[in-house]
PDB file of N, CA, C and O in Angstrom:
ATOM      1  N   MET A1442      16.706  88.504  81.786  1.00 83.00           N
ATOM      2  CA  MET A1442      18.029  87.991  81.955  1.00 83.00           C
ATOM      3  C   MET A1442      18.459  88.265  83.391  1.00 83.00           C
ATOM      4  O   MET A1442      18.335  89.384  83.877  1.00 83.00           O
ATOM      5  N   LEU A1443      18.957  87.232  84.041  1.00 88.00           N
ATOM      6  CA  LEU A1443      19.363  87.364  85.438  1.00 88.00           C
ATOM      7  C   LEU A1443      20.861  87.535  85.610  1.00 88.00           C
ATOM      8  O   LEU A1443      21.305  88.205  86.542  1.00 88.00           O
ATOM      9  N   ASP A1444      21.644  86.890  84.736  1.00 91.00           N
ATOM     10  CA  ASP A1444      23.084  86.831  84.965  1.00 91.00           C
ATOM     11  C   ASP A1444      23.813  86.571  83.656  1.00 91.00           C
ATOM     12  O   ASP A1444      23.293  85.878  82.783  1.00 91.00           O
ATOM     13  N   ILE A1445      25.026  87.104  83.529  1.00 91.00           N
ATOM     14  CA  ILE A1445      25.886  86.861  82.368  1.00 91.00           C
ATOM     15  C   ILE A1445      27.276  86.502  82.880  1.00 91.00           C
ATOM     16  O   ILE A1445      27.819  87.196  83.745  1.00 91.00           O
ATOM     17  N   HIS A1446      27.851  85.431  82.359  1.00 94.00           N
ATOM     18  CA  HIS A1446      29.217  85.033  82.701  1.00 94.00           C
ATOM     19  C   HIS A1446      30.015  84.761  81.438  1.00 94.00           C
ATOM     20  O   HIS A1446      29.490  84.234  80.460  1.00 94.00           O
ATOM     21  N   LEU A1447      31.298  85.099  81.479  1.00 93.00           N
ATOM     22  CA  LEU A1447      32.234  84.774  80.406  1.00 93.00           C
ATOM     23  C   LEU A1447      32.781  83.382  80.686  1.00 93.00           C
ATOM     24  O   LEU A1447      33.155  83.073  81.821  1.00 93.00           O
ATOM     25  N   MET A1448      32.810  82.551  79.665  1.00 95.00           N
ATOM     26  CA  MET A1448      33.357  81.205  79.810  1.00 95.00           C
ATOM     27  C   MET A1448      34.662  81.119  79.025  1.00 95.00           C
ATOM     28  O   MET A1448      34.697  81.447  77.842  1.00 95.00           O
ATOM     29  N   GLU A1449      35.735  80.713  79.719  1.00 95.00           N
ATOM     30  CA  GLU A1449      37.036  80.519  79.094  1.00 95.00           C
ATOM     31  C   GLU A1449      37.517  79.120  79.441  1.00 95.00           C
ATOM     32  O   GLU A1449      37.423  78.700  80.598  1.00 95.00           O
ATOM     33  N   GLU A1450      38.034  78.424  78.463  1.00 93.00           N
ATOM     34  CA  GLU A1450      38.460  77.045  78.662  1.00 93.00           C
ATOM     35  C   GLU A1450      39.508  76.958  79.772  1.00 93.00           C
ATOM     36  O   GLU A1450      40.494  77.694  79.781  1.00 93.00           O
ATOM     37  N   GLY A1451      39.262  76.052  80.724  1.00 94.00           N
ATOM     38  CA  GLY A1451      40.204  75.817  81.807  1.00 94.00           C
ATOM     39  C   GLY A1451      40.186  76.852  82.915  1.00 94.00           C
ATOM     40  O   GLY A1451      41.029  76.825  83.801  1.00 94.00           O
ATOM     41  N   LYS A1452      39.235  77.789  82.881  1.00 94.00           N
ATOM     42  CA  LYS A1452      39.146  78.835  83.899  1.00 94.00           C
ATOM     43  C   LYS A1452      37.734  78.871  84.466  1.00 94.00           C
ATOM     44  O   LYS A1452      36.785  78.491  83.791  1.00 94.00           O
ATOM     45  N   PRO A1453      37.595  79.360  85.698  1.00 94.00           N
ATOM     46  CA  PRO A1453      36.233  79.526  86.225  1.00 94.00           C
ATOM     47  C   PRO A1453      35.496  80.613  85.436  1.00 94.00           C
ATOM     48  O   PRO A1453      36.124  81.506  84.860  1.00 94.00           O
ATOM     49  N   THR A1454      34.161  80.535  85.416  1.00 94.00           N
ATOM     50  CA  THR A1454      33.394  81.569  84.727  1.00 94.00           C
ATOM     51  C   THR A1454      33.582  82.896  85.453  1.00 94.00           C
ATOM     52  O   THR A1454      33.882  82.937  86.646  1.00 94.00           O
ATOM     53  N   ARG A1455      33.390  83.978  84.728  1.00 93.00           N
ATOM     54  CA  ARG A1455      33.583  85.310  85.297  1.00 93.00           C
ATOM     55  C   ARG A1455      32.359  86.163  85.002  1.00 93.00           C
ATOM     56  O   ARG A1455      31.914  86.257  83.859  1.00 93.00           O
ATOM     57  N   ALA A1456      31.807  86.766  86.052  1.00 93.00           N
ATOM     58  CA  ALA A1456      30.611  87.594  85.901  1.00 93.00           C
ATOM     59  C   ALA A1456      30.906  88.806  85.026  1.00 93.00           C
ATOM     60  O   ALA A1456      31.999  89.365  85.060  1.00 93.00           O
ATOM     61  N   LEU A1457      29.904  89.191  84.234  1.00 91.00           N
ATOM     62  CA  LEU A1457      30.023  90.356  83.358  1.00 91.00           C
ATOM     63  C   LEU A1457      28.892  91.328  83.633  1.00 91.00           C
ATOM     64  O   LEU A1457      27.782  90.935  83.972  1.00 91.00           O
ATOM     65  N   LEU A1458      29.180  92.607  83.435  1.00 88.00           N
ATOM     66  CA  LEU A1458      28.149  93.637  83.553  1.00 88.00           C
ATOM     67  C   LEU A1458      27.359  93.754  82.260  1.00 88.00           C
ATOM     68  O   LEU A1458      26.169  93.994  82.261  1.00 88.00           O
ATOM     69  N   ARG A1459      28.047  93.569  81.137  1.00 77.00           N
ATOM     70  CA  ARG A1459      27.391  93.769  79.849  1.00 77.00           C
ATOM     71  C   ARG A1459      27.944  92.777  78.844  1.00 77.00           C
ATOM     72  O   ARG A1459      29.047  92.288  78.985  1.00 77.00           O
ATOM     73  N   ILE A1460      27.150  92.501  77.853  1.00 73.00           N
ATOM     74  CA  ILE A1460      27.598  91.696  76.722  1.00 73.00           C
ATOM     75  C   ILE A1460      27.411  92.557  75.479  1.00 73.00           C
ATOM     76  O   ILE A1460      26.359  93.163  75.298  1.00 73.00           O
ATOM     77  N   PRO A1461      28.428  92.677  74.661  1.00 76.00           N
ATOM     78  CA  PRO A1461      28.318  93.522  73.475  1.00 76.00           C
ATOM     79  C   PRO A1461      27.384  92.928  72.433  1.00 76.00           C
ATOM     80  O   PRO A1461      27.113  91.732  72.434  1.00 76.00           O
ATOM     81  N   SER A1462      26.954  93.767  71.528  1.00 78.00           N
ATOM     82  CA  SER A1462      26.122  93.292  70.427  1.00 78.00           C
ATOM     83  C   SER A1462      26.953  92.402  69.507  1.00 78.00           C
ATOM     84  O   SER A1462      28.190  92.440  69.530  1.00 78.00           O
ATOM     85  N   GLY A1463      26.287  91.608  68.708  1.00 78.00           N
ATOM     86  CA  GLY A1463      26.983  90.764  67.738  1.00 78.00           C
ATOM     87  C   GLY A1463      27.811  91.591  66.778  1.00 78.00           C
ATOM     88  O   GLY A1463      28.932  91.222  66.421  1.00 78.00           O
ATOM     89  N   GLN A1464      27.285  92.749  66.367  1.00 84.00           N
ATOM     90  CA  GLN A1464      28.035  93.630  65.471  1.00 84.00           C
ATOM     91  C   GLN A1464      29.290  94.162  66.153  1.00 84.00           C
ATOM     92  O   GLN A1464      30.346  94.265  65.535  1.00 84.00           O
ATOM     93  N   ALA A1465      29.191  94.493  67.451  1.00 80.00           N
ATOM     94  CA  ALA A1465      30.358  95.000  68.172  1.00 80.00           C
ATOM     95  C   ALA A1465      31.423  93.913  68.309  1.00 80.00           C
ATOM     96  O   ALA A1465      32.619  94.178  68.178  1.00 80.00           O
ATOM     97  N   LEU A1466      30.987  92.682  68.568  1.00 74.00           N
ATOM     98  CA  LEU A1466      31.943  91.584  68.714  1.00 74.00           C
ATOM     99  C   LEU A1466      32.719  91.325  67.430  1.00 74.00           C
ATOM    100  O   LEU A1466      33.843  90.842  67.468  1.00 74.00           O
ATOM    101  N   THR A1467      32.131  91.649  66.299  1.00 77.00           N
ATOM    102  CA  THR A1467      32.808  91.432  65.020  1.00 77.00           C
ATOM    103  C   THR A1467      33.451  92.710  64.475  1.00 77.00           C
ATOM    104  O   THR A1467      34.014  92.692  63.385  1.00 77.00           O
ATOM    105  N   GLY A1468      33.376  93.815  65.251  1.00 77.00           N
ATOM    106  CA  GLY A1468      34.024  95.054  64.848  1.00 77.00           C
ATOM    107  C   GLY A1468      33.236  95.910  63.881  1.00 77.00           C
ATOM    108  O   GLY A1468      33.788  96.820  63.270  1.00 77.00           O
ATOM    109  N   TRP A1469      31.937  95.653  63.743  1.00 82.00           N
ATOM    110  CA  TRP A1469      31.121  96.392  62.772  1.00 82.00           C
ATOM    111  C   TRP A1469      30.198  97.430  63.406  1.00 82.00           C
ATOM    112  O   TRP A1469      29.337  97.978  62.729  1.00 82.00           O
ATOM    113  N   ASP A1470      30.348  97.719  64.705  1.00 83.00           N
ATOM    114  CA  ASP A1470      29.482  98.693  65.369  1.00 83.00           C
ATOM    115  C   ASP A1470      30.316  99.902  65.784  1.00 83.00           C
ATOM    116  O   ASP A1470      31.136  99.814  66.694  1.00 83.00           O
ATOM    117  N   ASP A1471      30.115 101.020  65.138  1.00 83.00           N
ATOM    118  CA  ASP A1471      30.886 102.230  65.432  1.00 83.00           C
ATOM    119  C   ASP A1471      30.580 102.807  66.810  1.00 83.00           C
ATOM    120  O   ASP A1471      31.394 103.549  67.367  1.00 83.00           O
ATOM    121  N   ASP A1472      29.409 102.474  67.385  1.00 82.00           N
ATOM    122  CA  ASP A1472      29.015 103.029  68.673  1.00 82.00           C
ATOM    123  C   ASP A1472      29.331 102.124  69.862  1.00 82.00           C
ATOM    124  O   ASP A1472      29.108 102.500  71.006  1.00 82.00           O
ATOM    125  N   ASP A1473      29.828 100.911  69.609  1.00 79.00           N
ATOM    126  CA  ASP A1473      30.120  99.957  70.682  1.00 79.00           C
ATOM    127  C   ASP A1473      31.445  99.281  70.357  1.00 79.00           C
ATOM    128  O   ASP A1473      31.580  98.619  69.346  1.00 79.00           O
ATOM    129  N   ASP A1474      32.433  99.469  71.221  1.00 79.00           N
ATOM    130  CA  ASP A1474      33.760  98.904  70.954  1.00 79.00           C
ATOM    131  C   ASP A1474      33.857  97.412  71.292  1.00 79.00           C
ATOM    132  O   ASP A1474      34.881  96.788  71.083  1.00 79.00           O
ATOM    133  N   GLY A1475      32.772  96.838  71.844  1.00 76.00           N
ATOM    134  CA  GLY A1475      32.744  95.399  72.102  1.00 76.00           C
ATOM    135  C   GLY A1475      33.430  94.967  73.379  1.00 76.00           C
ATOM    136  O   GLY A1475      33.639  93.783  73.605  1.00 76.00           O
ATOM    137  N   HIS A1476      33.751  95.911  74.268  1.00 79.00           N
ATOM    138  CA  HIS A1476      34.465  95.523  75.487  1.00 79.00           C
ATOM    139  C   HIS A1476      33.559  94.776  76.467  1.00 79.00           C
ATOM    140  O   HIS A1476      32.338  94.933  76.451  1.00 79.00           O
ATOM    141  N   LEU A1477      34.179  93.946  77.276  1.00 84.00           N
ATOM    142  CA  LEU A1477      33.505  93.241  78.363  1.00 84.00           C
ATOM    143  C   LEU A1477      33.856  93.965  79.650  1.00 84.00           C
ATOM    144  O   LEU A1477      34.960  94.481  79.796  1.00 84.00           O
ATOM    145  N   GLU A1478      32.923  94.002  80.608  1.00 85.00           N
ATOM    146  CA  GLU A1478      33.120  94.823  81.795  1.00 85.00           C
ATOM    147  C   GLU A1478      32.749  94.067  83.062  1.00 85.00           C
ATOM    148  O   GLU A1478      31.723  93.400  83.120  1.00 85.00           O
ATOM    149  N   ASP A1479      33.608  94.185  84.099  1.00 87.00           N
ATOM    150  CA  ASP A1479      33.357  93.582  85.407  1.00 87.00           C
ATOM    151  C   ASP A1479      32.201  94.315  86.078  1.00 87.00           C
ATOM    152  O   ASP A1479      32.179  95.551  86.100  1.00 87.00           O
ATOM    153  N   PRO A1480      31.210  93.586  86.632  1.00 87.00           N
ATOM    154  CA  PRO A1480      30.029  94.256  87.194  1.00 87.00           C
ATOM    155  C   PRO A1480      30.292  95.024  88.480  1.00 87.00           C
ATOM    156  O   PRO A1480      29.539  95.916  88.830  1.00 87.00           O
ATOM    157  N   TRP A1481      31.346  94.706  89.213  1.00 89.00           N
ATOM    158  CA  TRP A1481      31.570  95.352  90.503  1.00 89.00           C
ATOM    159  C   TRP A1481      32.608  96.457  90.434  1.00 89.00           C
ATOM    160  O   TRP A1481      32.523  97.431  91.161  1.00 89.00           O
ATOM    161  N   THR A1482      33.582  96.325  89.543  1.00 90.00           N
ATOM    162  CA  THR A1482      34.655  97.315  89.490  1.00 90.00           C
ATOM    163  C   THR A1482      34.594  98.196  88.250  1.00 90.00           C
ATOM    164  O   THR A1482      35.234  99.239  88.207  1.00 90.00           O
ATOM    165  N   GLY A1483      33.856  97.763  87.226  1.00 85.00           N
ATOM    166  CA  GLY A1483      33.831  98.493  85.967  1.00 85.00           C
ATOM    167  C   GLY A1483      35.071  98.247  85.124  1.00 85.00           C
ATOM    168  O   GLY A1483      35.217  98.803  84.048  1.00 85.00           O
ATOM    169  N   GLU A1484      35.979  97.401  85.631  1.00 90.00           N
ATOM    170  CA  GLU A1484      37.220  97.069  84.921  1.00 90.00           C
ATOM    171  C   GLU A1484      36.907  96.394  83.585  1.00 90.00           C
ATOM    172  O   GLU A1484      36.018  95.552  83.499  1.00 90.00           O
ATOM    173  N   VAL A1485      37.644  96.778  82.549  1.00 88.00           N
ATOM    174  CA  VAL A1485      37.504  96.132  81.254  1.00 88.00           C
ATOM    175  C   VAL A1485      38.165  94.760  81.333  1.00 88.00           C
ATOM    176  O   VAL A1485      39.287  94.625  81.818  1.00 88.00           O
ATOM    177  N   ILE A1486      37.446  93.736  80.889  1.00 88.00           N
ATOM    178  CA  ILE A1486      37.939  92.367  80.910  1.00 88.00           C
ATOM    179  C   ILE A1486      38.476  92.035  79.522  1.00 88.00           C
ATOM    180  O   ILE A1486      37.761  92.162  78.530  1.00 88.00           O
ATOM    181  N   THR A1487      39.732  91.633  79.471  1.00 88.00           N
ATOM    182  CA  THR A1487      40.357  91.263  78.202  1.00 88.00           C
ATOM    183  C   THR A1487      40.279  89.753  78.040  1.00 88.00           C
ATOM    184  O   THR A1487      40.729  89.010  78.912  1.00 88.00           O
ATOM    185  N   SER A1488      39.689  89.310  76.962  1.00 85.00           N
ATOM    186  CA  SER A1488      39.556  87.881  76.689  1.00 85.00           C
ATOM    187  C   SER A1488      39.354  87.673  75.198  1.00 85.00           C
ATOM    188  O   SER A1488      38.735  88.495  74.527  1.00 85.00           O
ATOM    189  N   THR A1489      39.858  86.566  74.694  1.00 85.00           N
ATOM    190  CA  THR A1489      39.601  86.215  73.297  1.00 85.00           C
ATOM    191  C   THR A1489      38.379  85.319  73.179  1.00 85.00           C
ATOM    192  O   THR A1489      37.890  85.067  72.088  1.00 85.00           O
ATOM    193  N   SER A1490      37.867  84.845  74.328  1.00 87.00           N
ATOM    194  CA  SER A1490      36.682  83.979  74.324  1.00 87.00           C
ATOM    195  C   SER A1490      35.449  84.785  73.955  1.00 87.00           C
ATOM    196  O   SER A1490      35.287  85.932  74.364  1.00 87.00           O
ATOM    197  N   ARG A1491      34.584  84.180  73.192  1.00 84.00           N
ATOM    198  CA  ARG A1491      33.294  84.781  72.861  1.00 84.00           C
ATOM    199  C   ARG A1491      32.185  83.794  73.221  1.00 84.00           C
ATOM    200  O   ARG A1491      31.161  83.714  72.558  1.00 84.00           O
ATOM    201  N   THR A1492      32.416  83.052  74.319  1.00 91.00           N
ATOM    202  CA  THR A1492      31.448  82.095  74.823  1.00 91.00           C
ATOM    203  C   THR A1492      30.888  82.638  76.135  1.00 91.00           C
ATOM    204  O   THR A1492      31.649  82.963  77.046  1.00 91.00           O
ATOM    205  N   PHE A1493      29.557  82.732  76.213  1.00 90.00           N
ATOM    206  CA  PHE A1493      28.914  83.317  77.370  1.00 90.00           C
ATOM    207  C   PHE A1493      27.872  82.368  77.937  1.00 90.00           C
ATOM    208  O   PHE A1493      27.217  81.644  77.190  1.00 90.00           O
ATOM    209  N   LEU A1494      27.721  82.388  79.253  1.00 92.00           N
ATOM    210  CA  LEU A1494      26.664  81.650  79.938  1.00 92.00           C
ATOM    211  C   LEU A1494      25.652  82.694  80.393  1.00 92.00           C
ATOM    212  O   LEU A1494      25.978  83.590  81.169  1.00 92.00           O
ATOM    213  N   ILE A1495      24.451  82.606  79.878  1.00 90.00           N
ATOM    214  CA  ILE A1495      23.410  83.578  80.197  1.00 90.00           C
ATOM    215  C   ILE A1495      22.281  82.875  80.920  1.00 90.00           C
ATOM    216  O   ILE A1495      21.744  81.872  80.425  1.00 90.00           O
ATOM    217  N   THR A1496      21.922  83.375  82.091  1.00 92.00           N
ATOM    218  CA  THR A1496      20.832  82.806  82.878  1.00 92.00           C
ATOM    219  C   THR A1496      19.601  83.684  82.713  1.00 92.00           C
ATOM    220  O   THR A1496      19.666  84.892  82.924  1.00 92.00           O
ATOM    221  N   VAL A1497      18.516  83.068  82.304  1.00 92.00           N
ATOM    222  CA  VAL A1497      17.263  83.787  82.122  1.00 92.00           C
ATOM    223  C   VAL A1497      16.182  83.180  83.002  1.00 92.00           C
ATOM    224  O   VAL A1497      16.248  82.012  83.374  1.00 92.00           O
ATOM    225  N   GLN A1498      15.200  83.983  83.324  1.00 93.00           N
ATOM    226  CA  GLN A1498      14.048  83.508  84.079  1.00 93.00           C
ATOM    227  C   GLN A1498      12.810  83.716  83.216  1.00 93.00           C
ATOM    228  O   GLN A1498      12.605  84.801  82.681  1.00 93.00           O
ATOM    229  N   THR A1499      12.050  82.671  83.078  1.00 91.00           N
ATOM    230  CA  THR A1499      10.824  82.798  82.314  1.00 91.00           C
ATOM    231  C   THR A1499       9.655  83.044  83.263  1.00 91.00           C
ATOM    232  O   THR A1499       9.693  82.648  84.423  1.00 91.00           O
ATOM    233  N   THR A1500       8.659  83.712  82.773  1.00 85.00           N
ATOM    234  CA  THR A1500       7.467  83.937  83.586  1.00 85.00           C
ATOM    235  C   THR A1500       6.404  82.936  83.188  1.00 85.00           C
ATOM    236  O   THR A1500       6.302  82.560  82.008  1.00 85.00           O
ATOM    237  N   PRO A1501       5.625  82.492  84.144  1.00 76.00           N
ATOM    238  CA  PRO A1501       4.581  81.494  83.833  1.00 76.00           C
ATOM    239  C   PRO A1501       3.495  82.033  82.942  1.00 76.00           C
ATOM    240  O   PRO A1501       3.280  83.160  82.759  1.00 76.00           O
TER     241      PRO A1501
END
């Protein structure tokens, strides 16, 4: 995985440091609160969107 961005309708994409697990996003993971985090500042990103753009690189 090379890059992760949060996608929100009508807004530019926003880079993320981490993406929570599916269980965390639904509130079922006691060890992960499901927060989104800015990669440069560590700031918690508040959003109701759960749409992500993930860039991956495949190897030949």
